[in-house]
Structures are given as structure tokens and as C-alpha cells.
Amino acid sequence: MAAPSGGSSGGGASLWAVLLLGAVAVRPAEAVSEPTTVAFDVRPGGVVHSFSQNVGPGDKYTCKFTYASQGGTNEQWQMSLGTSEDHQHFTCTIWRPQGKSYLYFTEFKAEVRGAEIEYAMAYSKAAFERESDVPLKNEEFEVTKTAVAHRPGAFKAELSKLVIVAKASRTEL
């Protein structure tokens, strides 16, 4: 698991993410609202493209995926967003439902607005049929409070899935 770098040790965030993800797996109807899933095309050509969606009361949270890729033809990907019952947490999953992408990604970044990332992971291969998710090596991507992105020079251009769990940003009174 990857937690935002910097600030704290991240142990609490990692533990919280495991607990939240466990609660979602055991009791999804009570832990998270029905997710909204939207299909979009990932287009090669080396040009930077973006796709974003909002979720939560009053579209409180935003998840934005920005990328550039080469090779092949368009691929259909999906973005799923859901919120916890109390609307204090949200999840954003971006992935290729057919598993592995055949595009060569030159860059990627998934950003959240209205929340801070508690957990994020990037995968070179998404689970499909009998195959499991294959995570990127930690040195290939970085996680901050509001984004997960490739690390220039270390990212090996394979991306098929991103998962983010975020908590509502605190507002100072």
C-alpha cells in the first residue's frame, strides 16, 4: 500500500485504509454509497488528455485523471466513485476493465479535490478473469496529499489501474 509521502509516518493512514477497505469488502452497502461508474476512452497520440467526475452531496469531491499515451488505438476505461455513508470519505478507481492496457503511458496523474488521500495504489495490470492486480513498484509513482502520479525516469510506462481512498479536507474555523 502507498500512503502520501511526507508529513507523518503513514502507518496510521495505512492501517485506516486497510480497515476501510475491509469494511467495504465485508459490508459494502453500509460502508459506501452505491458507486457511480462512467466509461471513457483513453486515447493514444502523445497528447495530454484529462477526464474528471464529481461525487458526493453538492458534488463535494472531484477525481481527475490526466495522462499521455502512445501506441495502439483507443481503449475503453472506467472511473468509479463512491462515498462513505457519512460522506467523509470517498473512493476513486480508474481502470481498464479488460485487465492489461496495451498503451505506453508517458505520464499519468490522478488528482482529488475536496479531500486528502489516505491510500493510493497504481497497477501495471488490473485483475481480469483468473489473473490478479499487479502493482507498480513504489519507485515508479508517488503519492501526495492530493495526487498520485508517475515518477519521471522511474515509471516503466505500464498502467492499467489506479485506486484512491480519500478523506474530506478539514476546514479551519
PDB file of N, CA and C in Angstrom, residues 32-130:
ATOM      1  N   VAL A  32     -20.239   2.168   2.075  1.00  0.00           N
ATOM      2  CA  VAL A  32     -20.029   3.083   0.970  1.00  0.00           C
ATOM      3  C   VAL A  32     -21.309   3.185   0.152  1.00  0.00           C
ATOM      4  N   SER A  33     -21.597   4.391  -0.338  1.00  0.00           N
ATOM      5  CA  SER A  33     -22.752   4.570  -1.203  1.00  0.00           C
ATOM      6  C   SER A  33     -22.558   3.769  -2.484  1.00  0.00           C
ATOM      7  N   GLU A  34     -23.629   3.572  -3.201  1.00  0.00           N
ATOM      8  CA  GLU A  34     -23.560   2.881  -4.487  1.00  0.00           C
ATOM      9  C   GLU A  34     -22.623   3.682  -5.392  1.00  0.00           C
ATOM     10  N   PRO A  35     -21.550   3.049  -5.894  1.00  0.00           N
ATOM     11  CA  PRO A  35     -20.606   3.811  -6.717  1.00  0.00           C
ATOM     12  C   PRO A  35     -21.200   4.232  -8.057  1.00  0.00           C
ATOM     13  N   THR A  36     -20.699   5.325  -8.552  1.00  0.00           N
ATOM     14  CA  THR A  36     -21.046   5.806  -9.881  1.00  0.00           C
ATOM     15  C   THR A  36     -19.897   5.411 -10.795  1.00  0.00           C
ATOM     16  N   THR A  37     -20.194   4.704 -11.881  1.00  0.00           N
ATOM     17  CA  THR A  37     -19.160   4.275 -12.824  1.00  0.00           C
ATOM     18  C   THR A  37     -19.443   4.888 -14.185  1.00  0.00           C
ATOM     19  N   VAL A  38     -18.416   5.512 -14.743  1.00  0.00           N
ATOM     20  CA  VAL A  38     -18.534   6.174 -16.039  1.00  0.00           C
ATOM     21  C   VAL A  38     -17.421   5.663 -16.947  1.00  0.00           C
ATOM     22  N   ALA A  39     -17.780   5.281 -18.158  1.00  0.00           N
ATOM     23  CA  ALA A  39     -16.792   4.817 -19.141  1.00  0.00           C
ATOM     24  C   ALA A  39     -16.231   6.021 -19.896  1.00  0.00           C
ATOM     25  N   PHE A  40     -14.958   5.928 -20.258  1.00  0.00           N
ATOM     26  CA  PHE A  40     -14.331   6.968 -21.072  1.00  0.00           C
ATOM     27  C   PHE A  40     -13.226   6.324 -21.903  1.00  0.00           C
ATOM     28  N   ASP A  41     -12.840   6.993 -22.992  1.00  0.00           N
ATOM     29  CA  ASP A  41     -11.778   6.485 -23.855  1.00  0.00           C
ATOM     30  C   ASP A  41     -10.433   7.059 -23.444  1.00  0.00           C
ATOM     31  N   VAL A  42      -9.435   6.182 -23.344  1.00  0.00           N
ATOM     32  CA  VAL A  42      -8.044   6.611 -23.194  1.00  0.00           C
ATOM     33  C   VAL A  42      -7.487   6.597 -24.613  1.00  0.00           C
ATOM     34  N   ARG A  43      -7.016   7.757 -25.041  1.00  0.00           N
ATOM     35  CA  ARG A  43      -6.601   7.937 -26.432  1.00  0.00           C
ATOM     36  C   ARG A  43      -5.091   8.085 -26.547  1.00  0.00           C
ATOM     37  N   PRO A  44      -4.471   7.302 -27.424  1.00  0.00           N
ATOM     38  CA  PRO A  44      -3.031   7.459 -27.657  1.00  0.00           C
ATOM     39  C   PRO A  44      -2.759   8.683 -28.534  1.00  0.00           C
ATOM     40  N   GLY A  45      -1.498   8.914 -28.823  1.00  0.00           N
ATOM     41  CA  GLY A  45      -1.119  10.016 -29.700  1.00  0.00           C
ATOM     42  C   GLY A  45      -0.138  10.976 -29.058  1.00  0.00           C
ATOM     43  N   GLY A  46       0.204  10.729 -27.793  1.00  0.00           N
ATOM     44  CA  GLY A  46       1.198  11.552 -27.126  1.00  0.00           C
ATOM     45  C   GLY A  46       0.696  12.882 -26.607  1.00  0.00           C
ATOM     46  N   VAL A  47      -0.589  13.170 -26.807  1.00  0.00           N
ATOM     47  CA  VAL A  47      -1.178  14.428 -26.352  1.00  0.00           C
ATOM     48  C   VAL A  47      -1.740  14.218 -24.940  1.00  0.00           C
ATOM     49  N   VAL A  48      -1.632  15.231 -24.090  1.00  0.00           N
ATOM     50  CA  VAL A  48      -2.164  15.140 -22.733  1.00  0.00           C
ATOM     51  C   VAL A  48      -3.683  15.279 -22.776  1.00  0.00           C
ATOM     52  N   HIS A  49      -4.383  14.314 -22.142  1.00  0.00           N
ATOM     53  CA  HIS A  49      -5.846  14.319 -22.043  1.00  0.00           C
ATOM     54  C   HIS A  49      -6.228  14.246 -20.577  1.00  0.00           C
ATOM     55  N   SER A  50      -7.439  14.707 -20.253  1.00  0.00           N
ATOM     56  CA  SER A  50      -7.948  14.620 -18.888  1.00  0.00           C
ATOM     57  C   SER A  50      -9.395  14.155 -18.897  1.00  0.00           C
ATOM     58  N   PHE A  51      -9.782  13.493 -17.809  1.00  0.00           N
ATOM     59  CA  PHE A  51     -11.163  13.075 -17.595  1.00  0.00           C
ATOM     60  C   PHE A  51     -11.449  13.260 -16.117  1.00  0.00           C
ATOM     61  N   SER A  52     -12.592  13.861 -15.770  1.00  0.00           N
ATOM     62  CA  SER A  52     -12.908  14.048 -14.356  1.00  0.00           C
ATOM     63  C   SER A  52     -14.385  13.808 -14.082  1.00  0.00           C
ATOM     64  N   GLN A  53     -14.659  13.470 -12.823  1.00  0.00           N
ATOM     65  CA  GLN A  53     -16.023  13.240 -12.353  1.00  0.00           C
ATOM     66  C   GLN A  53     -16.137  13.777 -10.935  1.00  0.00           C
ATOM     67  N   ASN A  54     -17.374  14.150 -10.568  1.00  0.00           N
ATOM     68  CA  ASN A  54     -17.673  14.624  -9.223  1.00  0.00           C
ATOM     69  C   ASN A  54     -18.594  13.635  -8.526  1.00  0.00           C
ATOM     70  N   VAL A  55     -18.529  13.632  -7.191  1.00  0.00           N
ATOM     71  CA  VAL A  55     -19.371  12.736  -6.400  1.00  0.00           C
ATOM     72  C   VAL A  55     -19.609  13.383  -5.041  1.00  0.00           C
ATOM     73  N   GLY A  56     -20.635  12.911  -4.353  1.00  0.00           N
ATOM     74  CA  GLY A  56     -20.944  13.416  -3.016  1.00  0.00           C
ATOM     75  C   GLY A  56     -22.007  14.494  -3.073  1.00  0.00           C
ATOM     76  N   PRO A  57     -22.541  14.851  -1.915  1.00  0.00           N
ATOM     77  CA  PRO A  57     -23.565  15.897  -1.877  1.00  0.00           C
ATOM     78  C   PRO A  57     -23.022  17.210  -2.427  1.00  0.00           C
ATOM     79  N   GLY A  58     -23.736  17.776  -3.370  1.00  0.00           N
ATOM     80  CA  GLY A  58     -23.283  19.022  -3.986  1.00  0.00           C
ATOM     81  C   GLY A  58     -21.994  18.855  -4.764  1.00  0.00           C
ATOM     82  N   ASP A  59     -21.751  17.610  -5.253  1.00  0.00           N
ATOM     83  CA  ASP A  59     -20.508  17.310  -5.982  1.00  0.00           C
ATOM     84  C   ASP A  59     -19.283  17.743  -5.171  1.00  0.00           C
ATOM     85  N   LYS A  60     -19.297  17.383  -3.900  1.00  0.00           N
ATOM     86  CA  LYS A  60     -18.273  17.762  -2.919  1.00  0.00           C
ATOM     87  C   LYS A  60     -16.860  17.336  -3.320  1.00  0.00           C
ATOM     88  N   TYR A  61     -16.740  16.167  -3.967  1.00  0.00           N
ATOM     89  CA  TYR A  61     -15.429  15.623  -4.311  1.00  0.00           C
ATOM     90  C   TYR A  61     -15.262  15.526  -5.820  1.00  0.00           C
ATOM     91  N   THR A  62     -14.022  15.697  -6.277  1.00  0.00           N
ATOM     92  CA  THR A  62     -13.688  15.543  -7.692  1.00  0.00           C
ATOM     93  C   THR A  62     -12.495  14.609  -7.817  1.00  0.00           C
ATOM     94  N   CYS A  63     -12.538  13.745  -8.821  1.00  0.00           N
ATOM     95  CA  CYS A  63     -11.405  12.900  -9.176  1.00  0.00           C
ATOM     96  C   CYS A  63     -11.085  13.211 -10.636  1.00  0.00           C
ATOM     97  N   LYS A  64      -9.835  13.544 -10.912  1.00  0.00           N
ATOM     98  CA  LYS A  64      -9.406  13.916 -12.265  1.00  0.00           C
ATOM     99  C   LYS A  64      -8.214  13.058 -12.670  1.00  0.00           C
ATOM    100  N   PHE A  65      -8.310  12.430 -13.833  1.00  0.00           N
ATOM    101  CA  PHE A  65      -7.249  11.593 -14.384  1.00  0.00           C
ATOM    102  C   PHE A  65      -6.662  12.303 -15.591  1.00  0.00           C
ATOM    103  N   THR A  66      -5.368  12.595 -15.552  1.00  0.00           N
ATOM    104  CA  THR A  66      -4.652  13.255 -16.642  1.00  0.00           C
ATOM    105  C   THR A  66      -3.546  12.321 -17.109  1.00  0.00           C
ATOM    106  N   TYR A  67      -3.397  12.181 -18.416  1.00  0.00           N
ATOM    107  CA  TYR A  67      -2.426  11.218 -18.947  1.00  0.00           C
ATOM    108  C   TYR A  67      -1.998  11.596 -20.357  1.00  0.00           C
ATOM    109  N   ALA A  68      -0.909  10.970 -20.789  1.00  0.00           N
ATOM    110  CA  ALA A  68      -0.490  10.976 -22.192  1.00  0.00           C
ATOM    111  C   ALA A  68      -0.027   9.557 -22.488  1.00  0.00           C
ATOM    112  N   SER A  69      -0.403   9.037 -23.661  1.00  0.00           N
ATOM    113  CA  SER A  69      -0.015   7.666 -24.016  1.00  0.00           C
ATOM    114  C   SER A  69       0.283   7.571 -25.504  1.00  0.00           C
ATOM    115  N   GLN A  70       0.974   6.493 -25.876  1.00  0.00           N
ATOM    116  CA  GLN A  70       1.372   6.232 -27.255  1.00  0.00           C
ATOM    117  C   GLN A  70       0.964   4.812 -27.647  1.00  0.00           C
ATOM    118  N   GLY A  71       0.889   4.585 -28.951  1.00  0.00           N
ATOM    119  CA  GLY A  71       0.690   3.233 -29.485  1.00  0.00           C
ATOM    120  C   GLY A  71      -0.755   2.802 -29.522  1.00  0.00           C
ATOM    121  N   GLY A  72      -1.033   1.832 -30.382  1.00  0.00           N
ATOM    122  CA  GLY A  72      -2.355   1.212 -30.429  1.00  0.00           C
ATOM    123  C   GLY A  72      -3.481   2.152 -30.808  1.00  0.00           C
ATOM    124  N   THR A  73      -4.668   1.780 -30.345  1.00  0.00           N
ATOM    125  CA  THR A  73      -5.876   2.545 -30.620  1.00  0.00           C
ATOM    126  C   THR A  73      -6.532   2.887 -29.286  1.00  0.00           C
ATOM    127  N   ASN A  74      -7.640   3.622 -29.355  1.00  0.00           N
ATOM    128  CA  ASN A  74      -8.363   3.978 -28.131  1.00  0.00           C
ATOM    129  C   ASN A  74      -8.686   2.730 -27.314  1.00  0.00           C
ATOM    130  N   GLU A  75      -8.643   2.874 -26.003  1.00  0.00           N
ATOM    131  CA  GLU A  75      -9.069   1.809 -25.089  1.00  0.00           C
ATOM    132  C   GLU A  75     -10.183   2.366 -24.219  1.00  0.00           C
ATOM    133  N   GLN A  76     -11.196   1.535 -23.949  1.00  0.00           N
ATOM    134  CA  GLN A  76     -12.252   1.972 -23.041  1.00  0.00           C
ATOM    135  C   GLN A  76     -11.822   1.689 -21.600  1.00  0.00           C
ATOM    136  N   TRP A  77     -11.833   2.712 -20.778  1.00  0.00           N
ATOM    137  CA  TRP A  77     -11.512   2.633 -19.360  1.00  0.00           C
ATOM    138  C   TRP A  77     -12.752   3.048 -18.580  1.00  0.00           C
ATOM    139  N   GLN A  78     -12.698   2.891 -17.265  1.00  0.00           N
ATOM    140  CA  GLN A  78     -13.805   3.302 -16.406  1.00  0.00           C
ATOM    141  C   GLN A  78     -13.283   4.060 -15.199  1.00  0.00           C
ATOM    142  N   MET A  79     -14.109   4.974 -14.708  1.00  0.00           N
ATOM    143  CA  MET A  79     -13.846   5.663 -13.451  1.00  0.00           C
ATOM    144  C   MET A  79     -15.036   5.395 -12.556  1.00  0.00           C
ATOM    145  N   SER A  80     -14.775   4.851 -11.359  1.00  0.00           N
ATOM    146  CA  SER A  80     -15.831   4.607 -10.377  1.00  0.00           C
ATOM    147  C   SER A  80     -15.566   5.455  -9.146  1.00  0.00           C
ATOM    148  N   LEU A  81     -16.619   6.121  -8.689  1.00  0.00           N
ATOM    149  CA  LEU A  81     -16.528   6.959  -7.499  1.00  0.00           C
ATOM    150  C   LEU A  81     -17.624   6.561  -6.522  1.00  0.00           C
ATOM    151  N   GLY A  82     -17.280   6.544  -5.243  1.00  0.00           N
ATOM    152  CA  GLY A  82     -18.256   6.255  -4.204  1.00  0.00           C
ATOM    153  C   GLY A  82     -17.901   7.016  -2.945  1.00  0.00           C
ATOM    154  N   THR A  83     -18.893   7.229  -2.076  1.00  0.00           N
ATOM    155  CA  THR A  83     -18.643   7.913  -0.815  1.00  0.00           C
ATOM    156  C   THR A  83     -19.080   7.030   0.344  1.00  0.00           C
ATOM    157  N   SER A  84     -18.484   7.283   1.514  1.00  0.00           N
ATOM    158  CA  SER A  84     -18.914   6.583   2.721  1.00  0.00           C
ATOM    159  C   SER A  84     -20.294   7.103   3.103  1.00  0.00           C
ATOM    160  N   GLU A  85     -20.968   6.372   3.973  1.00  0.00           N
ATOM    161  CA  GLU A  85     -22.311   6.752   4.390  1.00  0.00           C
ATOM    162  C   GLU A  85     -22.364   8.168   4.954  1.00  0.00           C
ATOM    163  N   ASP A  86     -21.331   8.538   5.717  1.00  0.00           N
ATOM    164  CA  ASP A  86     -21.305   9.879   6.322  1.00  0.00           C
ATOM    165  C   ASP A  86     -20.697  10.932   5.387  1.00  0.00           C
ATOM    166  N   HIS A  87     -20.334  10.544   4.190  1.00  0.00           N
ATOM    167  CA  HIS A  87     -19.773  11.431   3.156  1.00  0.00           C
ATOM    168  C   HIS A  87     -18.443  12.067   3.578  1.00  0.00           C
ATOM    169  N   GLN A  88     -17.731  11.453   4.510  1.00  0.00           N
ATOM    170  CA  GLN A  88     -16.431  11.973   4.947  1.00  0.00           C
ATOM    171  C   GLN A  88     -15.264  11.322   4.193  1.00  0.00           C
ATOM    172  N   HIS A  89     -15.535  10.225   3.486  1.00  0.00           N
ATOM    173  CA  HIS A  89     -14.511   9.530   2.698  1.00  0.00           C
ATOM    174  C   HIS A  89     -15.053   9.278   1.298  1.00  0.00           C
ATOM    175  N   PHE A  90     -14.157   9.230   0.345  1.00  0.00           N
ATOM    176  CA  PHE A  90     -14.584   8.816  -0.982  1.00  0.00           C
ATOM    177  C   PHE A  90     -13.499   8.001  -1.649  1.00  0.00           C
ATOM    178  N   THR A  91     -13.932   7.187  -2.595  1.00  0.00           N
ATOM    179  CA  THR A  91     -13.008   6.350  -3.350  1.00  0.00           C
ATOM    180  C   THR A  91     -13.102   6.722  -4.819  1.00  0.00           C
ATOM    181  N   CYS A  92     -11.962   6.613  -5.483  1.00  0.00           N
ATOM    182  CA  CYS A  92     -11.895   6.831  -6.920  1.00  0.00           C
ATOM    183  C   CYS A  92     -11.045   5.702  -7.489  1.00  0.00           C
ATOM    184  N   THR A  93     -11.629   4.920  -8.372  1.00  0.00           N
ATOM    185  CA  THR A  93     -10.907   3.842  -9.034  1.00  0.00           C
ATOM    186  C   THR A  93     -10.962   4.100 -10.534  1.00  0.00           C
ATOM    187  N   ILE A  94      -9.809   4.087 -11.163  1.00  0.00           N
ATOM    188  CA  ILE A  94      -9.676   4.310 -12.601  1.00  0.00           C
ATOM    189  C   ILE A  94      -9.016   3.056 -13.150  1.00  0.00           C
ATOM    190  N   TRP A  95      -9.645   2.405 -14.122  1.00  0.00           N
ATOM    191  CA  TRP A  95      -9.063   1.155 -14.596  1.00  0.00           C
ATOM    192  C   TRP A  95      -9.568   0.751 -15.973  1.00  0.00           C
ATOM    193  N   ARG A  96      -8.820  -0.174 -16.549  1.00  0.00           N
ATOM    194  CA  ARG A  96      -9.211  -0.796 -17.810  1.00  0.00           C
ATOM    195  C   ARG A  96      -9.879  -2.117 -17.461  1.00  0.00           C
ATOM    196  N   PRO A  97     -11.178  -2.257 -17.694  1.00  0.00           N
ATOM    197  CA  PRO A  97     -11.900  -3.470 -17.300  1.00  0.00           C
ATOM    198  C   PRO A  97     -11.371  -4.756 -17.934  1.00  0.00           C
ATOM    199  N   GLN A  98     -10.729  -4.661 -19.095  1.00  0.00           N
ATOM    200  CA  GLN A  98     -10.192  -5.853 -19.756  1.00  0.00           C
ATOM    201  C   GLN A  98      -8.844  -6.278 -19.184  1.00  0.00           C
ATOM    202  N   GLY A  99      -8.416  -5.670 -18.086  1.00  0.00           N
ATOM    203  CA  GLY A  99      -7.147  -6.066 -17.473  1.00  0.00           C
ATOM    204  C   GLY A  99      -5.998  -5.200 -17.906  1.00  0.00           C
ATOM    205  N   LYS A 100      -5.103  -5.747 -18.672  1.00  0.00           N
ATOM    206  CA  LYS A 100      -3.876  -5.046 -19.061  1.00  0.00           C
ATOM    207  C   LYS A 100      -4.117  -4.062 -20.204  1.00  0.00           C
ATOM    208  N   SER A 101      -3.556  -2.869 -20.041  1.00  0.00           N
ATOM    209  CA  SER A 101      -3.578  -1.893 -21.123  1.00  0.00           C
ATOM    210  C   SER A 101      -2.408  -2.176 -22.061  1.00  0.00           C
ATOM    211  N   TYR A 102      -2.626  -1.950 -23.341  1.00  0.00           N
ATOM    212  CA  TYR A 102      -1.562  -2.139 -24.324  1.00  0.00           C
ATOM    213  C   TYR A 102      -0.966  -0.818 -24.763  1.00  0.00           C
ATOM    214  N   LEU A 103      -1.398   0.262 -24.116  1.00  0.00           N
ATOM    215  CA  LEU A 103      -0.844   1.569 -24.420  1.00  0.00           C
ATOM    216  C   LEU A 103       0.426   1.802 -23.612  1.00  0.00           C
ATOM    217  N   TYR A 104       1.288   2.646 -24.133  1.00  0.00           N
ATOM    218  CA  TYR A 104       2.539   3.029 -23.494  1.00  0.00           C
ATOM    219  C   TYR A 104       2.299   4.417 -22.892  1.00  0.00           C
ATOM    220  N   PHE A 105       2.159   4.487 -21.572  1.00  0.00           N
ATOM    221  CA  PHE A 105       1.873   5.761 -20.908  1.00  0.00           C
ATOM    222  C   PHE A 105       3.176   6.528 -20.691  1.00  0.00           C
ATOM    223  N   THR A 106       3.221   7.753 -21.195  1.00  0.00           N
ATOM    224  CA  THR A 106       4.392   8.591 -20.974  1.00  0.00           C
ATOM    225  C   THR A 106       4.252   9.384 -19.680  1.00  0.00           C
ATOM    226  N   GLU A 107       3.016   9.565 -19.224  1.00  0.00           N
ATOM    227  CA  GLU A 107       2.762  10.235 -17.952  1.00  0.00           C
ATOM    228  C   GLU A 107       1.349   9.925 -17.474  1.00  0.00           C
ATOM    229  N   PHE A 108       1.148  10.042 -16.147  1.00  0.00           N
ATOM    230  CA  PHE A 108      -0.196   9.948 -15.583  1.00  0.00           C
ATOM    231  C   PHE A 108      -0.241  10.678 -14.255  1.00  0.00           C
ATOM    232  N   LYS A 109      -1.441  11.133 -13.927  1.00  0.00           N
ATOM    233  CA  LYS A 109      -1.675  11.771 -12.636  1.00  0.00           C
ATOM    234  C   LYS A 109      -3.162  11.679 -12.333  1.00  0.00           C
ATOM    235  N   ALA A 110      -3.502  11.222 -11.134  1.00  0.00           N
ATOM    236  CA  ALA A 110      -4.890  11.221 -10.663  1.00  0.00           C
ATOM    237  C   ALA A 110      -4.938  12.161  -9.474  1.00  0.00           C
ATOM    238  N   GLU A 111      -5.806  13.166  -9.559  1.00  0.00           N
ATOM    239  CA  GLU A 111      -5.905  14.178  -8.514  1.00  0.00           C
ATOM    240  C   GLU A 111      -7.279  14.146  -7.871  1.00  0.00           C
ATOM    241  N   VAL A 112      -7.320  14.480  -6.571  1.00  0.00           N
ATOM    242  CA  VAL A 112      -8.593  14.606  -5.876  1.00  0.00           C
ATOM    243  C   VAL A 112      -8.745  16.045  -5.397  1.00  0.00           C
ATOM    244  N   ARG A 113      -9.984  16.514  -5.377  1.00  0.00           N
ATOM    245  CA  ARG A 113     -10.304  17.840  -4.836  1.00  0.00           C
ATOM    246  C   ARG A 113     -11.381  17.655  -3.781  1.00  0.00           C
ATOM    247  N   GLY A 114     -11.273  18.424  -2.697  1.00  0.00           N
ATOM    248  CA  GLY A 114     -12.241  18.338  -1.611  1.00  0.00           C
ATOM    249  C   GLY A 114     -11.855  17.297  -0.575  1.00  0.00           C
ATOM    250  N   ALA A 115     -10.726  16.645  -0.759  1.00  0.00           N
ATOM    251  CA  ALA A 115     -10.299  15.577   0.160  1.00  0.00           C
ATOM    252  C   ALA A 115      -8.788  15.423   0.102  1.00  0.00           C
ATOM    253  N   GLU A 116      -8.261  14.693   1.087  1.00  0.00           N
ATOM    254  CA  GLU A 116      -6.835  14.359   1.116  1.00  0.00           C
ATOM    255  C   GLU A 116      -6.680  12.847   1.037  1.00  0.00           C
ATOM    256  N   ILE A 117      -5.709  12.406   0.270  1.00  0.00           N
ATOM    257  CA  ILE A 117      -5.502  10.975   0.044  1.00  0.00           C
ATOM    258  C   ILE A 117      -5.012  10.290   1.321  1.00  0.00           C
ATOM    259  N   GLU A 118      -5.705   9.209   1.666  1.00  0.00           N
ATOM    260  CA  GLU A 118      -5.309   8.362   2.799  1.00  0.00           C
ATOM    261  C   GLU A 118      -4.581   7.115   2.289  1.00  0.00           C
ATOM    262  N   TYR A 119      -4.934   6.679   1.083  1.00  0.00           N
ATOM    263  CA  TYR A 119      -4.359   5.468   0.478  1.00  0.00           C
ATOM    264  C   TYR A 119      -4.426   5.616  -1.029  1.00  0.00           C
ATOM    265  N   ALA A 120      -3.394   5.164  -1.718  1.00  0.00           N
ATOM    266  CA  ALA A 120      -3.412   5.137  -3.178  1.00  0.00           C
ATOM    267  C   ALA A 120      -2.485   4.031  -3.664  1.00  0.00           C
ATOM    268  N   MET A 121      -2.865   3.420  -4.771  1.00  0.00           N
ATOM    269  CA  MET A 121      -2.020   2.394  -5.381  1.00  0.00           C
ATOM    270  C   MET A 121      -2.209   2.453  -6.895  1.00  0.00           C
ATOM    271  N   ALA A 122      -1.118   2.211  -7.600  1.00  0.00           N
ATOM    272  CA  ALA A 122      -1.133   2.168  -9.060  1.00  0.00           C
ATOM    273  C   ALA A 122      -0.742   0.762  -9.492  1.00  0.00           C
ATOM    274  N   TYR A 123      -1.343   0.277 -10.575  1.00  0.00           N
ATOM    275  CA  TYR A 123      -1.132  -1.094 -11.041  1.00  0.00           C
ATOM    276  C   TYR A 123      -0.756  -1.115 -12.517  1.00  0.00           C
ATOM    277  N   SER A 124       0.171  -2.003 -12.867  1.00  0.00           N
ATOM    278  CA  SER A 124       0.528  -2.188 -14.273  1.00  0.00           C
ATOM    279  C   SER A 124      -0.471  -3.105 -14.957  1.00  0.00           C
ATOM    280  N   LYS A 125      -1.164  -3.922 -14.172  1.00  0.00           N
ATOM    281  CA  LYS A 125      -2.143  -4.860 -14.702  1.00  0.00           C
ATOM    282  C   LYS A 125      -3.318  -4.937 -13.740  1.00  0.00           C
ATOM    283  N   ALA A 126      -4.536  -4.805 -14.266  1.00  0.00           N
ATOM    284  CA  ALA A 126      -5.743  -4.891 -13.446  1.00  0.00           C
ATOM    285  C   ALA A 126      -6.263  -6.323 -13.463  1.00  0.00           C
ATOM    286  N   ALA A 127      -6.870  -6.729 -12.361  1.00  0.00           N
ATOM    287  CA  ALA A 127      -7.426  -8.080 -12.253  1.00  0.00           C
ATOM    288  C   ALA A 127      -8.421  -8.316 -13.389  1.00  0.00           C
ATOM    289  N   PHE A 128      -8.326  -9.485 -14.005  1.00  0.00           N
ATOM    290  CA  PHE A 128      -9.226  -9.852 -15.097  1.00  0.00           C
ATOM    291  C   PHE A 128      -9.285 -11.364 -15.140  1.00  0.00           C
ATOM    292  N   GLU A 129     -10.504 -11.890 -15.156  1.00  0.00           N
ATOM    293  CA  GLU A 129     -10.732 -13.329 -15.136  1.00  0.00           C
ATOM    294  C   GLU A 129      -9.959 -13.960 -13.975  1.00  0.00           C
ATOM    295  N   ARG A 130      -9.003 -14.816 -14.219  1.00  0.00           N
ATOM    296  CA  ARG A 130      -8.290 -15.508 -13.138  1.00  0.00           C
ATOM    297  C   ARG A 130      -6.987 -14.822 -12.733  1.00  0.00           C
TER     298      ARG A 130
END
